[in-house]
mmCIF file of C-alpha atoms and ligand atoms in Angstrom:
data_model
loop_
_atom_site.group_PDB
_atom_site.id
_atom_site.type_symbol
_atom_site.label_atom_id
_atom_site.label_comp_id
_atom_site.label_asym_id
_atom_site.label_seq_id
_atom_site.Cartn_x
_atom_site.Cartn_y
_atom_site.Cartn_z
ATOM 1 C CA MET Y 1 2.880 8.535 5.310
ATOM 2 C CA ALA Y 2 -0.209 7.700 3.106
ATOM 3 C CA THR Y 3 -3.717 8.279 5.072
ATOM 4 C CA GLU Y 4 -5.732 4.116 3.678
ATOM 5 C CA ARG Y 5 -8.197 2.540 5.610
ATOM 6 C CA THR Y 6 -8.531 -0.929 6.939
ATOM 7 C CA LEU Y 7 -11.916 -3.170 8.595
ATOM 8 C CA SER Y 8 -11.533 -3.987 12.205
ATOM 9 C CA ILE Y 9 -13.544 -6.656 13.406
ATOM 10 C CA ILE Y 10 -14.594 -6.609 17.686
ATOM 11 C CA LYS Y 11 -14.715 -10.705 17.593
ATOM 12 C CA PRO Y 12 -17.386 -12.192 19.599
ATOM 13 C CA ASP Y 13 -15.056 -13.012 22.333
ATOM 14 C CA ALA Y 14 -13.897 -10.248 22.617
ATOM 15 C CA VAL Y 15 -18.131 -7.933 22.537
ATOM 16 C CA ALA Y 16 -18.230 -11.100 25.729
ATOM 17 C CA LYS Y 17 -16.052 -9.834 27.506
ATOM 18 C CA ASN Y 18 -17.390 -5.834 27.442
ATOM 19 C CA VAL Y 19 -14.316 -4.400 26.727
ATOM 20 C CA ILE Y 20 -15.619 -2.688 22.581
ATOM 21 C CA GLY Y 21 -14.112 0.316 24.394
ATOM 22 C CA GLU Y 22 -11.608 -0.500 26.224
ATOM 23 C CA ILE Y 23 -10.286 -2.196 22.177
ATOM 24 C CA ILE Y 24 -11.943 0.953 20.805
ATOM 25 C CA THR Y 25 -9.544 3.116 22.781
ATOM 26 C CA ARG Y 26 -6.914 1.122 22.287
ATOM 27 C CA PHE Y 27 -7.155 2.252 18.331
ATOM 28 C CA GLU Y 28 -7.979 6.159 19.412
ATOM 29 C CA LYS Y 29 -4.826 6.296 21.049
ATOM 30 C CA ALA Y 30 -2.999 5.595 17.760
ATOM 31 C CA GLU Y 31 -4.790 8.628 16.228
ATOM 32 C CA LEU Y 32 -6.527 6.055 14.033
ATOM 33 C CA LYS Y 33 -10.351 7.008 14.075
ATOM 34 C CA VAL Y 34 -13.670 5.305 13.733
ATOM 35 C CA VAL Y 35 -15.269 6.368 10.383
ATOM 36 C CA ALA Y 36 -18.196 3.613 10.450
ATOM 37 C CA ALA Y 37 -19.287 1.368 12.353
ATOM 38 C CA LYS Y 38 -22.115 -1.016 13.491
ATOM 39 C CA MET Y 39 -23.187 -4.368 15.683
ATOM 40 C CA VAL Y 40 -24.171 -7.345 13.743
ATOM 41 C CA HIS Y 41 -24.370 -11.553 14.670
ATOM 42 C CA LEU Y 42 -23.109 -13.288 11.569
ATOM 43 C CA SER Y 43 -24.979 -15.070 9.159
ATOM 44 C CA GLN Y 44 -23.247 -18.342 8.705
ATOM 45 C CA GLU Y 45 -23.030 -16.880 5.009
ATOM 46 C CA GLN Y 46 -21.824 -13.755 6.021
ATOM 47 C CA ALA Y 47 -18.696 -15.093 8.240
ATOM 48 C CA GLU Y 48 -18.072 -17.988 5.609
ATOM 49 C CA GLY Y 49 -17.796 -15.012 2.714
ATOM 50 C CA PHE Y 50 -15.926 -12.693 4.822
ATOM 51 C CA TYR Y 51 -13.346 -15.121 5.204
ATOM 52 C CA ALA Y 52 -13.798 -16.787 2.051
ATOM 53 C CA GLU Y 53 -9.160 -16.945 0.962
ATOM 54 C CA HIS Y 54 -9.357 -19.959 4.165
ATOM 55 C CA LYS Y 55 -11.787 -21.611 2.732
ATOM 56 C CA GLU Y 56 -10.047 -25.217 2.242
ATOM 57 C CA ARG Y 57 -7.803 -24.650 5.860
ATOM 58 C CA PRO Y 58 -8.520 -26.712 7.961
ATOM 59 C CA PHE Y 59 -10.138 -24.460 10.773
ATOM 60 C CA PHE Y 60 -12.396 -23.038 8.123
ATOM 61 C CA GLY Y 61 -15.480 -24.816 9.586
ATOM 62 C CA ASP Y 62 -14.080 -24.021 13.355
ATOM 63 C CA LEU Y 63 -12.988 -20.230 11.804
ATOM 64 C CA VAL Y 64 -17.225 -19.517 10.554
ATOM 65 C CA SER Y 65 -18.918 -21.253 13.655
ATOM 66 C CA PHE Y 66 -16.626 -19.170 16.491
ATOM 67 C CA MET Y 67 -17.227 -15.712 14.929
ATOM 68 C CA THR Y 68 -21.581 -16.243 14.597
ATOM 69 C CA SER Y 69 -20.777 -16.935 17.980
ATOM 70 C CA GLY Y 70 -21.966 -13.846 19.087
ATOM 71 C CA PRO Y 71 -21.756 -10.446 17.907
ATOM 72 C CA VAL Y 72 -19.299 -8.483 16.468
ATOM 73 C CA VAL Y 73 -18.685 -4.889 15.803
ATOM 74 C CA VAL Y 74 -17.705 -4.307 12.781
ATOM 75 C CA GLN Y 75 -15.430 -1.347 12.079
ATOM 76 C CA VAL Y 76 -13.575 0.849 9.523
ATOM 77 C CA LEU Y 77 -10.430 2.522 10.667
ATOM 78 C CA GLU Y 78 -9.080 5.782 8.779
ATOM 79 C CA GLY Y 79 -5.207 7.184 9.792
ATOM 80 C CA ASP Y 80 -1.914 6.983 8.773
ATOM 81 C CA ASN Y 81 -0.694 3.791 7.642
ATOM 82 C CA ALA Y 82 -4.056 1.875 9.525
ATOM 83 C CA ILE Y 83 -3.567 -1.104 8.396
ATOM 84 C CA ALA Y 84 0.198 -2.073 9.198
ATOM 85 C CA LYS Y 85 -1.599 0.231 12.681
ATOM 86 C CA ASN Y 86 -3.739 -1.837 13.468
ATOM 87 C CA ARG Y 87 -1.980 -4.790 13.440
ATOM 88 C CA GLU Y 88 0.706 -4.092 15.481
ATOM 89 C CA LEU Y 89 -2.098 -3.008 18.193
ATOM 90 C CA MET Y 90 -4.063 -6.119 17.324
ATOM 91 C CA GLY Y 91 -0.507 -8.582 17.702
ATOM 92 C CA ALA Y 92 0.305 -12.565 16.613
ATOM 93 C CA THR Y 93 -2.475 -14.488 15.696
ATOM 94 C CA ASN Y 94 -2.270 -17.038 18.274
ATOM 95 C CA PRO Y 95 -2.288 -14.775 21.323
ATOM 96 C CA LYS Y 96 0.157 -16.801 23.174
ATOM 97 C CA GLU Y 97 2.852 -15.348 20.698
ATOM 98 C CA ALA Y 98 1.764 -11.333 21.546
ATOM 99 C CA ASP Y 99 3.995 -8.809 22.001
ATOM 100 C CA ALA Y 100 3.143 -7.840 25.480
ATOM 101 C CA GLY Y 101 0.450 -4.685 25.964
ATOM 102 C CA THR Y 102 -0.941 -5.966 22.269
ATOM 103 C CA ILE Y 103 -4.641 -6.473 21.885
ATOM 104 C CA ARG Y 104 -4.335 -10.306 21.542
ATOM 105 C CA ALA Y 105 -1.742 -10.454 24.636
ATOM 106 C CA ASP Y 106 -4.302 -8.519 27.143
ATOM 107 C CA PHE Y 107 -7.783 -9.655 25.921
ATOM 108 C CA ALA Y 108 -7.301 -13.194 23.524
ATOM 109 C CA SER Y 109 -7.633 -16.055 24.917
ATOM 110 C CA SER Y 110 -6.959 -18.560 21.987
ATOM 111 C CA ILE Y 111 -6.167 -18.850 18.209
ATOM 112 C CA ASP Y 112 -9.986 -19.229 17.895
ATOM 113 C CA ALA Y 113 -11.342 -16.276 20.093
ATOM 114 C CA ASN Y 114 -8.288 -13.542 19.780
ATOM 115 C CA ALA Y 115 -10.244 -10.868 20.394
ATOM 116 C CA VAL Y 116 -9.808 -8.362 17.180
ATOM 117 C CA HIS Y 117 -9.558 -9.194 12.977
ATOM 118 C CA GLY Y 118 -7.996 -6.090 11.377
ATOM 119 C CA SER Y 119 -7.223 -6.487 7.311
ATOM 120 C CA ASP Y 120 -3.631 -7.330 6.328
ATOM 121 C CA SER Y 121 -3.171 -5.589 3.363
ATOM 122 C CA PRO Y 122 -4.506 -3.125 1.186
ATOM 123 C CA GLU Y 123 -6.209 -5.176 -1.226
ATOM 124 C CA SER Y 124 -8.326 -7.292 1.774
ATOM 125 C CA ALA Y 125 -8.878 -3.715 3.379
ATOM 126 C CA GLU Y 126 -10.653 -2.839 0.386
ATOM 127 C CA ARG Y 127 -12.582 -6.210 -0.496
ATOM 128 C CA GLU Y 128 -13.429 -6.357 3.973
ATOM 129 C CA VAL Y 129 -14.653 -2.582 3.552
ATOM 130 C CA SER Y 130 -16.729 -3.234 1.069
ATOM 131 C CA TYR Y 131 -18.102 -6.516 2.272
ATOM 132 C CA PHE Y 132 -19.411 -4.369 5.032
ATOM 133 C CA PHE Y 133 -19.852 -1.048 4.317
ATOM 134 C CA GLY Y 134 -21.557 0.628 1.119
ATOM 135 C CA ALA Y 135 -20.036 4.495 0.645
ATOM 136 C CA ASP Y 136 -23.047 6.046 2.389
ATOM 137 C CA GLU Y 137 -22.031 4.461 5.903
ATOM 138 C CA ILE Y 138 -18.391 6.108 6.105
ATOM 139 C CA CYS Y 139 -18.053 9.578 7.320
ATOM 140 C CA PRO Y 140 -13.965 10.554 7.036
ATOM 141 C CA ARG Y 141 -13.664 13.494 9.582
HETATM 142 P P1 LIG Q 1 -8.072 -12.744 10.943
HETATM 143 O O1 LIG Q 1 -7.597 -13.077 9.685
HETATM 144 O O2 LIG Q 1 -8.871 -12.341 11.803
HETATM 145 O O3 LIG Q 1 -7.724 -11.301 11.665
HETATM 146 O O4 LIG Q 1 -6.627 -13.445 12.094
HETATM 147 P P2 LIG Q 1 -4.656 -12.723 11.332
HETATM 148 O O5 LIG Q 1 -4.979 -12.212 10.208
HETATM 149 O O6 LIG Q 1 -4.557 -12.786 12.318
HETATM 150 O O7 LIG Q 1 -4.856 -14.821 11.138
HETATM 151 P P3 LIG Q 1 -5.485 -15.305 9.975
HETATM 152 O O8 LIG Q 1 -4.114 -16.353 9.058
HETATM 153 O O9 LIG Q 1 -6.262 -13.934 8.967
HETATM 154 O O10 LIG Q 1 -6.874 -16.616 9.928
HETATM 155 C C1 LIG Q 1 -7.306 -15.918 10.728
HETATM 156 C C2 LIG Q 1 -8.147 -16.263 11.525
HETATM 157 O O11 LIG Q 1 -8.199 -18.233 11.684
HETATM 158 C C3 LIG Q 1 -7.885 -18.268 12.776
HETATM 159 N N1 LIG Q 1 -6.846 -19.172 12.940
HETATM 160 N N2 LIG Q 1 -6.835 -20.030 13.347
HETATM 161 N N3 LIG Q 1 -6.087 -23.977 13.905
HETATM 162 C C4 LIG Q 1 -4.947 -22.438 12.981
HETATM 163 O O12 LIG Q 1 -4.056 -22.526 12.907
HETATM 164 C C5 LIG Q 1 -5.353 -21.024 12.807
HETATM 165 N N4 LIG Q 1 -4.549 -19.877 12.227
HETATM 166 C C6 LIG Q 1 -5.712 -18.750 12.204
HETATM 167 C C7 LIG Q 1 -7.630 -17.234 14.108
HETATM 168 O O13 LIG Q 1 -8.907 -17.671 14.656
HETATM 169 C C8 LIG Q 1 -7.396 -15.984 12.399
HETATM 170 O O14 LIG Q 1 -8.094 -14.967 13.631
HETATM 171 MG MG1 LIG Q 2 -6.256 -12.579 8.226
#
């Protein structure tokens, strides 16, 4: 299986609930390694640019205002099949539909405040990792 990198964001609701460590533990137990990490309070411009693919969607304004409502933890996770593995650990976008034991089932409160983001394809992973991190900020392990 191919080693991949994916971008993870622990969203403002999960940071506010003080479950950063519990979420990172899920990644580590699944053999995903943190190879880059930072905490940031996104500006409107950063959040709009990050979610540009959704800019015509009716929920775009709510998404940007939620993502700028407090600090987030942005990380690059590395491991076998990291992109799909992270999406499995996260669970469905709407926590009401997320499988038991997933991060969103356990920590998310709504479809907006849904605890985590994860890249959804190799193309978005590449774009999203370089959106937040320069090559010199990633530490292969
Ligand atoms: P994310 O990008 O944050 O990892 O979430 P996702 O792939 O599971 O979902 P996506 O379709 O990319 O949507 C991005 C975020 O927008 C909010 N959303 N609201 N009200 C709605 O119908 C709706 N649909 C999406 C969610 O907060 C979702 O995480
Ligand atoms: Mg998405």
